[in-house]
């Protein structure tokens, strides 16, 4: 057994640095050696080496692509230094450890294995699939369901990762305010590689004939270098090697049809999140317009006695237009995620019928999936002469898809779904205090569990879709719980300075602002550094906030906005108690962090 010391530092970001460190630890332990790792990132320095570790080190590994003061760390160590890139560690950490020991003569180095590709391209497709060598010209798109934090965090991670690896990149963000830094035809034509890091469906028509790799936003945020390595090796030509950009009009079906066989399996979660991302603006606009109507005309502003007043008009716009379009948008874009544009019309028709029969958001979700998979299957099953193929997306697929989903909704699944939705709504409205608190605690814990991941989004989607059914209390609990983690961390950095580095305390200011805006992802840098302590503290505080919000019967008409919606009259029914629930969750999170985290001994900590 040999003692090793290592430095991990990556320009790709803190998460990348910590992943390199963990890979080295796991590799050394699997080979029966001890290792001490010092991690360097924009968050500061974590870990270090004792005098005995420095004196007894058989080898030192420096896995860094950024400036690190090695003399201060390794100055007294007699061990030879083995320098590698962070990407080398992630590709084969055991090989790096063996190489360091071989340099020191402490263990025989095994001949490095030649990496074997997971799938060799066929001879006919070799030219099209062969990745270019050297630096790449990359274009990318990032998008998340809400179009806020993960969209821009993924874009920043991709840009930093590309710079660190010597690639050039342009990233288009498809956020809540629309597309920014939009890719031009010239950008796409000059690109060697297209990377789509999205948790929603992104149109790929303009990338026909280009090598394309799709992944999620979290993969890009956590390890952009690995995404690029995987993309270089596994990207496939979208729409076929000989595909060209489709012409407008009837030929619009060519790209989806050609690429259907190439589409990666995205799963129900991504389809649902695509529908949610397009539904949210209708919920936000409708809910806030209804709140303004109540503020102007009272709780009965919708009565005929108020007809013609501004409050009555705003209520009609919000309830009869904004909320009425919520279900068609949800179903239509679930179907779009599955079947591309031919699925939109059948999905929206199914969503409209779900509202008509009282099936609510459950019926709309079912309609979206039925429409999407029906159209997707029809598109593959129906074969027409080339001259008539343009009829499929504008006539045949919408007609047959709408007929299928309409008949099923009206004659088969509509009534059962309406019964289930009615029972769920009645149960939520009739919750006693104990049950309401339990629901709030569960929603709160889910919101903080993975900071914008699938568990968080499941709680968020459940809460937002209930607003149109007149059940607004889960939404209040979810938003309070989502604001708590970054706010609690910021408060802990102020109360327990000795538990955080100077860089963390500085970063907590931005985290507080993100928390006020209901962007839970502001806690991610702190979670990446110390997940085993930070996540339980955040879950505890969010559970308290969610439970108190439900216990006090607080309702929220807007699914986003954070504290800024509190200024809108009647957006929240009990403003002061709601602020108290958020404050209580924040304090619990901060106190838990002070209890769980250890006092730092590294430079930058305050005694």
Coordinates of C-alpha atoms in Angstrom, one line a residue:
X1 CA 0.0 0.0 0.0
X2 CA 1.4 3.4 -1.1
X3 CA 0.6 6.9 0.1
X4 CA -0.3 9.3 -2.7
X5 CA -1.0 13.0 -2.8
X6 CA -2.9 14.8 -5.5
X7 CA -4.1 18.2 -6.7
X8 CA -7.4 18.5 -8.7
X9 CA -8.2 21.8 -10.4
X10 CA -10.3 22.3 -13.5
X11 CA -11.2 25.4 -15.5
X12 CA -14.5 23.8 -16.3
X13 CA -15.8 24.7 -12.9
X14 CA -16.1 23.5 -9.2
X15 CA -18.2 20.5 -10.0
X16 CA -15.6 19.3 -12.5
X17 CA -12.8 19.7 -10.0
X18 CA -14.6 17.7 -7.4
X19 CA -15.4 14.9 -9.9
X20 CA -11.7 14.6 -10.7
X21 CA -10.9 14.4 -7.0
X22 CA -13.5 11.7 -6.4
X23 CA -12.3 9.7 -9.4
X24 CA -8.7 9.7 -8.1
X25 CA -9.9 8.7 -4.6
X26 CA -12.0 5.8 -6.0
X27 CA -9.2 4.6 -8.3
X28 CA -6.5 4.7 -5.5
X29 CA -8.8 2.8 -3.1
X30 CA -9.7 0.2 -5.6
X31 CA -6.0 -0.4 -6.2
X32 CA -5.3 -0.7 -2.4
X33 CA -3.5 2.7 -1.9
X34 CA -4.1 5.7 0.3
X35 CA -4.5 9.2 -1.3
X36 CA -5.0 12.7 0.0
X37 CA -6.5 15.2 -2.5
X38 CA -6.5 19.0 -2.5
X39 CA -9.3 20.4 -4.6
X40 CA -8.9 23.9 -6.2
X41 CA -11.8 25.8 -7.9
X42 CA -13.5 29.1 -7.9
X43 CA -15.0 28.3 -4.6
X44 CA -11.5 28.1 -3.0
X45 CA -9.4 25.3 -1.7
X46 CA -10.8 22.2 0.0
X47 CA -8.5 19.6 1.7
X48 CA -4.8 19.6 2.0
X49 CA -1.9 17.5 3.1
X50 CA -0.5 16.8 6.6
X51 CA 3.3 16.7 7.2
X52 CA 3.2 12.9 7.4
X53 CA 1.3 12.6 4.1
X54 CA 3.8 14.9 2.4
X55 CA 6.8 13.0 3.9
X56 CA 5.5 9.6 3.2
X57 CA 4.1 10.2 -0.3
X58 CA 5.3 7.8 -2.9
X59 CA 4.0 9.9 -5.8
X60 CA 2.2 13.2 -6.4
X61 CA -0.5 13.6 -9.0
X62 CA -1.3 17.1 -10.4
X63 CA -4.6 16.9 -12.5
X64 CA -4.9 20.6 -13.4
X65 CA -5.5 22.8 -16.4
X66 CA -5.4 26.0 -14.4
X67 CA -2.8 27.9 -12.3
X68 CA -2.1 26.2 -8.9
X69 CA 0.5 27.1 -6.4
X70 CA 2.3 23.7 -6.4
X71 CA 5.3 24.9 -4.5
X72 CA 3.3 25.7 -1.5
X73 CA 1.5 22.4 -1.6
X74 CA 4.2 20.1 -2.7
X75 CA 7.4 22.0 -1.7
X76 CA 8.4 19.6 1.1
X77 CA 7.3 16.4 -0.7
X78 CA 10.1 14.2 -2.0
X79 CA 7.8 12.3 -4.3
X80 CA 8.0 12.6 -8.1
X81 CA 5.1 14.6 -9.7
X82 CA 2.9 13.0 -12.4
X83 CA 1.1 15.7 -14.3
X84 CA -2.1 14.9 -16.3
X85 CA -5.1 16.8 -17.6
X86 CA -8.4 16.5 -15.7
X87 CA -10.0 14.8 -18.7
X88 CA -7.4 12.0 -18.5
X89 CA -8.5 11.3 -14.9
X90 CA -12.2 11.1 -15.9
X91 CA -11.3 8.9 -18.8
X92 CA -9.3 6.3 -16.9
X93 CA -8.4 7.2 -13.3
X94 CA -6.8 3.9 -12.5
X95 CA -4.4 4.3 -15.4
X96 CA -3.4 7.7 -14.0
X97 CA -2.7 6.2 -10.6
X98 CA -0.7 3.4 -12.0
X99 CA 1.3 5.9 -14.1
X100 CA 2.1 7.9 -11.0
X101 CA 3.3 4.8 -9.1
X102 CA 5.3 3.6 -12.1
X103 CA 7.1 7.0 -12.2
X104 CA 8.0 6.5 -8.6
X105 CA 8.9 2.9 -9.0
X106 CA 6.5 1.9 -6.3
X107 CA 4.4 -0.4 -8.4
X108 CA 4.7 -2.0 -11.8
X109 CA 2.7 -0.1 -14.4
X110 CA 0.4 -2.1 -16.5
X111 CA 0.4 -1.4 -20.2
X112 CA -2.4 1.0 -20.9
X113 CA -5.3 -0.6 -22.6
X114 CA -6.3 0.8 -25.9
X115 CA -9.7 2.2 -25.6
X116 CA -12.3 0.3 -27.6
X117 CA -15.2 2.3 -29.0
X118 CA -18.6 1.1 -27.9
X119 CA -19.8 0.9 -31.4
X120 CA -17.7 0.9 -34.5
X121 CA -19.2 2.6 -37.5
X122 CA -20.0 0.6 -40.5
X123 CA -17.9 0.9 -43.6
X124 CA -20.7 2.7 -45.5
X125 CA -21.1 5.3 -42.7
X126 CA -17.5 5.7 -41.6
X127 CA -16.9 8.9 -43.4
X128 CA -20.0 10.6 -42.1
X129 CA -19.5 9.4 -38.5
X130 CA -15.8 10.0 -38.2
X131 CA -15.2 12.7 -35.6
X132 CA -12.8 15.5 -36.7
X133 CA -9.5 15.7 -35.0
X134 CA -8.1 18.6 -33.1
X135 CA -10.1 21.7 -31.8
X136 CA -13.7 21.7 -32.8
X137 CA -16.1 24.4 -33.9
X138 CA -19.2 23.8 -31.9
X139 CA -22.7 25.2 -31.8
X140 CA -24.9 24.4 -28.9
X141 CA -28.4 25.0 -27.5
X142 CA -29.4 24.8 -23.9
X143 CA -33.0 24.8 -22.5
X144 CA -34.7 23.7 -19.3
X145 CA -38.4 23.5 -18.5
X146 CA -38.7 26.9 -16.7
X147 CA -36.1 28.5 -18.9
X148 CA -34.3 30.2 -15.9
X149 CA -31.3 28.8 -14.0
X150 CA -30.4 25.6 -15.7
X151 CA -30.6 27.1 -19.2
X152 CA -27.9 29.7 -18.5
X153 CA -25.8 27.6 -16.1
X154 CA -25.5 24.9 -18.8
X155 CA -24.6 27.5 -21.4
X156 CA -21.9 29.0 -19.1
X157 CA -20.5 25.5 -18.3
X158 CA -20.3 24.6 -22.0
X159 CA -18.6 27.9 -22.9
X160 CA -16.0 27.4 -20.1
X161 CA -15.4 23.8 -20.9
X162 CA -14.9 24.6 -24.6
X163 CA -12.4 27.3 -23.8
X164 CA -10.5 24.9 -21.5
X165 CA -10.3 22.3 -24.2
X166 CA -9.3 24.7 -27.0
X167 CA -12.7 24.5 -28.9
X168 CA -14.6 27.4 -30.2
X169 CA -18.3 27.5 -29.3
X170 CA -21.5 29.5 -29.7
X171 CA -24.4 28.7 -27.4
X172 CA -28.0 29.6 -28.0
X173 CA -30.1 29.8 -24.9
X174 CA -33.8 29.0 -25.2
X175 CA -35.0 30.5 -22.0
X176 CA -38.1 32.0 -20.6
X177 CA -37.6 35.2 -22.5
X178 CA -37.1 33.5 -25.8
X179 CA -33.9 32.5 -27.7
X180 CA -30.8 34.6 -27.0
X181 CA -27.5 34.5 -28.9
X182 CA -29.4 32.8 -31.7
X183 CA -27.4 30.6 -34.1
X184 CA -27.2 31.8 -37.6
X185 CA -27.2 29.7 -40.7
X186 CA -23.5 30.6 -41.1
X187 CA -22.7 29.5 -37.6
X188 CA -24.4 26.1 -38.2
X189 CA -22.8 25.6 -41.6
X190 CA -19.3 26.2 -40.2
X191 CA -19.8 23.9 -37.2
X192 CA -18.1 20.5 -36.8
X193 CA -20.4 19.5 -34.0
X194 CA -23.9 20.4 -32.6
X195 CA -24.5 19.9 -28.9
X196 CA -28.0 20.1 -27.5
X197 CA -28.1 20.2 -23.7
X198 CA -31.8 20.4 -22.9
X199 CA -34.5 19.0 -20.7
X200 CA -37.1 19.9 -23.2
X201 CA -37.7 19.1 -26.8
X202 CA -35.7 21.4 -29.1
X203 CA -36.4 21.7 -32.8
X204 CA -33.5 20.2 -34.8
X205 CA -34.7 20.9 -38.4
X206 CA -31.9 23.4 -39.0
X207 CA -29.2 20.9 -38.1
X208 CA -30.0 18.3 -40.8
X209 CA -26.8 16.8 -42.1
X210 CA -24.7 18.0 -39.1
X211 CA -23.1 15.7 -36.5
X212 CA -25.4 16.1 -33.4
X213 CA -25.2 15.0 -29.8
X214 CA -28.0 15.5 -27.3
X215 CA -27.8 15.4 -23.5
X216 CA -29.4 17.1 -20.5
X217 CA -28.6 20.4 -18.8
X218 CA -27.3 18.7 -15.6
X219 CA -24.7 16.7 -17.6
X220 CA -23.4 19.9 -19.1
X221 CA -23.4 21.8 -15.8
X222 CA -21.6 19.0 -13.9
X223 CA -19.0 18.0 -16.6
X224 CA -18.8 19.9 -19.8
X225 CA -15.5 18.3 -20.8
X226 CA -17.1 14.8 -20.6
X227 CA -20.0 16.0 -22.7
X228 CA -17.6 17.2 -25.4
X229 CA -15.6 13.9 -25.3
X230 CA -18.8 11.9 -25.6
X231 CA -20.1 14.1 -28.3
X232 CA -16.9 13.8 -30.3
X233 CA -17.1 10.0 -30.1
X234 CA -20.8 9.3 -30.3
X235 CA -22.5 12.1 -32.3
X236 CA -24.5 11.0 -35.3
X237 CA -25.5 12.8 -38.4
X238 CA -28.9 14.2 -37.9
X239 CA -31.4 13.3 -40.6
X240 CA -28.9 11.1 -42.4
X241 CA -25.6 11.8 -44.0
X242 CA -27.1 13.0 -47.2
X243 CA -29.8 15.1 -45.6
X244 CA -30.1 18.7 -46.5
X245 CA -31.9 21.6 -44.8
X246 CA -35.6 21.1 -45.5
X247 CA -37.4 23.7 -47.6
X248 CA -40.3 25.6 -46.2
X249 CA -43.9 24.4 -46.8
X250 CA -44.7 20.8 -47.7
X251 CA -41.2 19.5 -47.3
X252 CA -41.2 20.4 -43.6
X253 CA -42.0 16.8 -42.9
X254 CA -38.7 15.5 -44.3
X255 CA -36.5 16.3 -41.3
X256 CA -38.7 14.8 -38.6
X257 CA -39.4 11.7 -40.8
X258 CA -35.8 11.2 -41.7
X259 CA -34.6 11.7 -38.2
X260 CA -37.2 9.6 -36.5
X261 CA -35.0 6.6 -36.5
X262 CA -32.1 8.5 -35.1
X263 CA -34.0 10.1 -32.2
X264 CA -32.6 9.0 -28.9
X265 CA -34.9 7.6 -26.3
X266 CA -35.8 10.6 -24.2
X267 CA -38.5 9.1 -21.9
X268 CA -41.7 10.3 -20.5
X269 CA -40.1 12.8 -18.1
X270 CA -38.5 14.9 -20.9
X271 CA -41.8 14.9 -22.9
X272 CA -43.7 16.1 -19.8
X273 CA -41.2 18.8 -19.1
X274 CA -41.5 20.1 -22.6
X275 CA -45.2 20.5 -22.2
X276 CA -44.8 22.1 -18.8
X277 CA -42.3 24.7 -20.2
X278 CA -44.8 25.8 -22.8
X279 CA -47.7 25.7 -20.3
X280 CA -46.1 27.9 -17.6
X281 CA -46.5 31.3 -19.4
X282 CA -50.3 30.7 -19.6
X283 CA -50.4 29.8 -15.9
X284 CA -48.4 32.8 -14.9
X285 CA -50.3 35.3 -17.0
X286 CA -53.7 33.9 -16.1
X287 CA -53.0 33.6 -12.4
X288 CA -51.7 37.1 -12.0
X289 CA -54.5 38.6 -14.1
X290 CA -57.0 36.9 -11.9
X291 CA -55.2 38.2 -8.8
X292 CA -55.3 41.8 -10.2
X293 CA -59.0 41.4 -11.0
X294 CA -59.7 40.4 -7.4
X295 CA -57.7 43.4 -6.2
X296 CA -59.7 45.8 -8.3
X297 CA -63.2 44.4 -7.9
X298 CA -63.2 42.1 -5.0
X299 CA -63.6 38.3 -4.6
X300 CA -66.8 38.3 -6.6
X301 CA -65.5 40.4 -9.5
X302 CA -66.7 37.7 -12.0
X303 CA -70.4 38.3 -11.2
X304 CA -72.6 40.0 -13.8
X305 CA -73.0 42.9 -11.4
X306 CA -69.4 43.9 -12.3
X307 CA -69.7 43.3 -16.0
X308 CA -67.9 45.9 -18.0
X309 CA -65.5 47.0 -15.3
X310 CA -61.8 46.7 -15.6
X311 CA -61.7 44.0 -12.9
X312 CA -64.3 41.9 -14.7
X313 CA -62.4 42.2 -18.0
X314 CA -59.1 41.2 -16.4
X315 CA -60.8 38.1 -14.9
X316 CA -62.2 37.1 -18.2
X317 CA -58.8 37.4 -19.8
X318 CA -57.1 35.5 -17.1
X319 CA -59.6 32.7 -16.4
X320 CA -61.4 32.3 -19.8
X321 CA -58.4 32.8 -22.0
X322 CA -55.1 32.3 -20.0
X323 CA -56.2 29.3 -18.0
X324 CA -58.4 27.9 -20.8
X325 CA -55.3 27.6 -23.0
X326 CA -53.2 26.0 -20.3
X327 CA -54.4 22.4 -20.9
X328 CA -54.1 22.6 -24.7
X329 CA -50.6 24.0 -24.4
X330 CA -49.6 21.2 -22.0
X331 CA -51.0 18.4 -24.1
X332 CA -50.0 19.9 -27.4
X333 CA -46.3 20.3 -26.5
X334 CA -46.1 16.9 -24.9
X335 CA -47.2 15.6 -28.2
X336 CA -44.7 17.9 -30.0
X337 CA -41.9 16.5 -27.9
X338 CA -42.8 13.0 -29.0
X339 CA -43.8 13.5 -32.6
X340 CA -42.5 16.9 -33.6
X341 CA -44.8 19.4 -35.3
X342 CA -47.4 17.0 -36.6
X343 CA -48.3 16.1 -33.0
X344 CA -49.1 19.7 -31.9
X345 CA -52.7 19.9 -33.4
X346 CA -53.9 16.5 -32.1
X347 CA -52.3 17.2 -28.7
X348 CA -53.9 20.6 -28.4
X349 CA -57.3 19.2 -29.4
X350 CA -57.0 16.5 -26.8
X351 CA -56.0 19.0 -24.2
X352 CA -59.0 21.2 -25.0
X353 CA -61.3 18.2 -24.8
X354 CA -59.7 17.3 -21.4
X355 CA -60.9 20.6 -20.1
X356 CA -64.3 20.2 -21.7
X357 CA -65.0 16.9 -20.0
X358 CA -63.5 18.0 -16.7
X359 CA -60.4 15.7 -16.8
X360 CA -58.1 18.6 -15.9
X361 CA -54.4 18.4 -16.1
X362 CA -54.4 14.6 -15.7
X363 CA -56.5 14.3 -18.8
X364 CA -54.4 16.8 -20.7
X365 CA -51.2 14.8 -19.8
X366 CA -52.9 11.6 -21.0
X367 CA -54.1 13.3 -24.2
X368 CA -50.6 14.6 -24.9
X369 CA -49.0 11.2 -24.7
X370 CA -51.8 9.5 -26.7
X371 CA -51.6 12.1 -29.4
X372 CA -47.8 12.1 -29.5
X373 CA -47.3 8.4 -29.7
X374 CA -50.2 7.9 -32.1
X375 CA -48.8 10.4 -34.5
X376 CA -45.3 9.1 -34.1
X377 CA -46.5 5.6 -34.9
X378 CA -48.6 6.8 -37.9
X379 CA -45.7 8.7 -39.3
X380 CA -43.6 5.6 -39.3
X381 CA -46.3 3.3 -40.5
X382 CA -47.8 5.3 -43.4
X383 CA -45.8 5.1 -46.6
X384 CA -46.7 7.4 -49.4
X385 CA -45.1 8.2 -52.8
X386 CA -42.5 10.9 -52.6
X387 CA -44.8 13.4 -54.4
X388 CA -47.5 12.9 -51.8
X389 CA -45.3 12.8 -48.7
X390 CA -45.9 16.5 -48.0
X391 CA -49.5 15.7 -47.2
X392 CA -48.6 13.8 -44.0
X393 CA -47.6 16.7 -41.7
X394 CA -50.4 19.1 -42.8
X395 CA -53.3 16.7 -43.5
X396 CA -53.0 13.0 -42.8
X397 CA -51.2 13.0 -39.4
X398 CA -53.2 15.8 -37.8
X399 CA -56.5 14.4 -39.0
X400 CA -55.9 10.8 -37.9
X401 CA -54.1 11.9 -34.6
X402 CA -56.9 14.2 -33.7
X403 CA -59.5 11.6 -34.4
X404 CA -57.8 9.0 -32.3
X405 CA -57.2 11.2 -29.3
X406 CA -60.6 12.8 -29.6
X407 CA -62.5 9.6 -29.7
X408 CA -60.5 8.1 -26.8
X409 CA -61.0 11.3 -24.7
X410 CA -64.7 11.6 -25.3
X411 CA -65.7 7.9 -25.2
X412 CA -63.1 6.0 -23.1
X413 CA -60.7 7.9 -20.8
X414 CA -62.4 11.2 -20.3
X415 CA -65.0 10.2 -17.7
X416 CA -62.5 8.1 -15.6
X417 CA -59.9 10.9 -15.7
X418 CA -62.6 13.5 -14.7
X419 CA -63.6 11.3 -11.7
X420 CA -59.9 10.9 -10.6
X421 CA -59.3 14.7 -11.0
X422 CA -62.5 15.5 -9.1
X423 CA -61.5 13.2 -6.3
X424 CA -58.0 14.7 -6.1
X425 CA -59.3 18.2 -6.1
X426 CA -61.9 17.5 -3.4
X427 CA -59.3 15.7 -1.3
X428 CA -56.8 18.6 -1.5
X429 CA -59.5 21.2 -0.7
X430 CA -60.8 19.1 2.2
X431 CA -57.4 18.4 3.8
X432 CA -57.4 18.7 7.5
X433 CA -54.5 20.5 9.2
X434 CA -52.5 17.3 9.9
X435 CA -52.8 16.0 6.4
X436 CA -52.1 19.4 4.8
X437 CA -48.9 19.8 6.9
X438 CA -47.7 16.3 5.8
X439 CA -48.3 17.2 2.1
X440 CA -46.4 20.4 2.6
X441 CA -43.5 18.7 4.2
X442 CA -43.3 16.1 1.4
X443 CA -43.5 18.8 -1.3
X444 CA -40.9 20.9 0.5
X445 CA -38.5 18.0 0.9
X446 CA -38.9 17.1 -2.8
X447 CA -38.2 20.7 -3.9
X448 CA -34.8 20.7 -2.0
X449 CA -33.8 17.2 -2.7
X450 CA -32.1 17.6 -6.1
X451 CA -32.2 21.4 -6.7
X452 CA -34.1 21.5 -10.0
X453 CA -33.7 17.8 -10.9
X454 CA -36.5 15.3 -11.6
X455 CA -37.7 15.0 -8.0
X456 CA -37.9 18.8 -7.7
X457 CA -39.7 19.1 -11.0
X458 CA -42.2 16.4 -10.1
X459 CA -43.2 18.5 -7.0
X460 CA -43.3 21.7 -9.1
X461 CA -45.4 20.2 -11.9
X462 CA -47.9 18.8 -9.4
X463 CA -48.3 22.2 -7.8
X464 CA -48.5 24.3 -10.9
X465 CA -51.1 22.2 -12.7
X466 CA -53.4 22.4 -9.7
X467 CA -53.7 26.2 -9.9
X468 CA -56.3 26.1 -12.7
X469 CA -58.4 23.7 -10.6
X470 CA -58.7 26.2 -7.9
X471 CA -56.2 24.5 -5.6
X472 CA -53.4 27.1 -5.0
X473 CA -52.0 25.9 -1.6
X474 CA -49.5 23.3 -3.0
X475 CA -48.0 26.0 -5.2
X476 CA -47.4 28.3 -2.3
X477 CA -45.7 25.4 -0.4
X478 CA -43.6 24.5 -3.4
X479 CA -42.3 28.0 -4.0
X480 CA -41.6 28.7 -0.3
X481 CA -39.6 25.5 -0.2
X482 CA -37.8 26.3 -3.4
X483 CA -36.7 29.7 -2.1
X484 CA -35.4 28.3 1.2
X485 CA -32.1 26.4 0.2
X486 CA -30.2 29.4 -1.3
X487 CA -31.6 31.8 1.3
X488 CA -30.7 29.4 4.2
X489 CA -27.2 28.9 2.8
X490 CA -26.7 32.7 2.5
X491 CA -27.8 33.2 6.1
X492 CA -25.6 30.3 7.3
X493 CA -22.6 32.0 5.6
X494 CA -23.3 35.1 7.7
X495 CA -24.0 33.4 11.0
X496 CA -21.4 30.6 10.9
X497 CA -18.5 32.2 9.0
X498 CA -16.0 29.6 10.3
X499 CA -17.8 26.9 8.4
X500 CA -17.3 28.6 5.0
X501 CA -14.4 29.8 3.0
X502 CA -14.1 33.5 2.0
X503 CA -15.0 32.6 -1.6
X504 CA -18.2 30.8 -0.4
X505 CA -19.2 33.7 1.8
X506 CA -18.8 36.0 -1.2
X507 CA -20.8 33.7 -3.5
X508 CA -23.6 33.5 -0.9
X509 CA -24.6 37.1 -1.8
X510 CA -25.6 36.0 -5.3
X511 CA -27.2 32.9 -3.8
X512 CA -29.4 35.1 -1.7
X513 CA -30.6 37.1 -4.7
X514 CA -31.4 33.8 -6.6
X515 CA -33.3 32.5 -3.6
X516 CA -35.4 35.6 -3.4
X517 CA -36.3 35.1 -7.1
X518 CA -37.3 31.4 -6.5
X519 CA -34.2 30.0 -8.3
X520 CA -33.3 27.0 -6.1
X521 CA -30.3 26.3 -8.3
X522 CA -28.5 29.1 -6.5
X523 CA -27.6 26.4 -3.9
X524 CA -25.9 24.1 -6.4
X525 CA -22.3 25.3 -5.9
X526 CA -22.5 24.7 -2.2
X527 CA -24.2 21.3 -2.7
X528 CA -21.4 20.3 -5.1
X529 CA -18.8 21.0 -2.5
X530 CA -20.3 19.3 0.4
X531 CA -23.5 17.3 -0.6
X532 CA -23.7 15.0 2.4
X533 CA -24.1 18.0 4.8
X534 CA -25.8 20.6 2.6
X535 CA -28.5 18.5 1.1
X536 CA -30.0 17.2 4.4
X537 CA -29.9 20.8 5.8
X538 CA -31.7 22.1 2.8
X539 CA -34.3 19.3 2.8
X540 CA -35.0 20.0 6.5
X541 CA -35.5 23.7 6.0
X542 CA -37.6 23.3 2.9
X543 CA -39.8 20.7 4.6
X544 CA -40.4 23.2 7.4
X545 CA -41.3 26.0 5.0
X546 CA -43.6 23.8 3.0
X547 CA -45.3 22.4 6.1
X548 CA -46.0 25.8 7.6
X549 CA -47.3 27.1 4.3
X550 CA -49.9 24.3 4.1
X551 CA -50.7 24.5 7.8
X552 CA -51.6 28.2 7.4
X553 CA -53.7 27.5 4.3
X554 CA -51.6 29.9 2.1
X555 CA -52.5 30.0 -1.6
X556 CA -50.4 31.3 -4.4
X557 CA -51.8 32.2 -7.9
X558 CA -48.4 32.5 -9.7
X559 CA -46.1 29.6 -10.3
X560 CA -42.9 31.7 -10.3
X561 CA -41.5 35.0 -9.2
X562 CA -40.4 34.5 -5.6
X563 CA -40.8 37.4 -3.2
X564 CA -41.5 39.8 -6.1
X565 CA -45.1 38.4 -6.5
X566 CA -45.9 39.3 -2.9
X567 CA -46.3 42.9 -4.0
X568 CA -49.1 42.0 -6.4
X569 CA -52.4 42.3 -4.6
X570 CA -54.1 38.9 -4.0
X571 CA -51.4 36.9 -5.7
X572 CA -50.9 35.4 -2.2
X573 CA -53.9 35.3 0.2
X574 CA -51.9 35.6 3.4
X575 CA -48.7 37.6 2.7
X576 CA -47.3 38.0 6.3
X577 CA -47.7 34.3 7.3
X578 CA -46.2 33.4 3.9
X579 CA -43.2 35.5 4.6
X580 CA -43.0 33.9 8.0
X581 CA -43.0 30.4 6.5
X582 CA -40.1 31.3 4.2
X583 CA -38.2 32.9 7.0
X584 CA -38.7 29.9 9.3
X585 CA -37.4 27.5 6.6
X586 CA -34.5 29.8 6.0
X587 CA -33.5 29.9 9.6
X588 CA -33.9 26.1 10.0
X589 CA -31.6 25.5 7.0
X590 CA -29.0 27.9 8.4
X591 CA -29.0 26.4 11.8
X592 CA -28.8 22.9 10.4
X593 CA -25.8 23.9 8.3
X594 CA -24.2 25.4 11.3
X595 CA -24.7 22.1 13.1
X596 CA -23.8 19.7 10.3
X597 CA -20.8 21.5 8.8
X598 CA -17.4 21.4 10.6
X599 CA -15.3 24.4 11.4
X600 CA -12.7 25.0 8.7
X601 CA -9.0 24.9 9.4
X602 CA -8.0 25.8 5.8
X603 CA -6.9 29.4 4.9
X604 CA -9.9 31.6 4.2
X605 CA -11.9 30.5 7.2
X606 CA -12.7 32.9 10.0
X607 CA -12.1 31.7 13.5

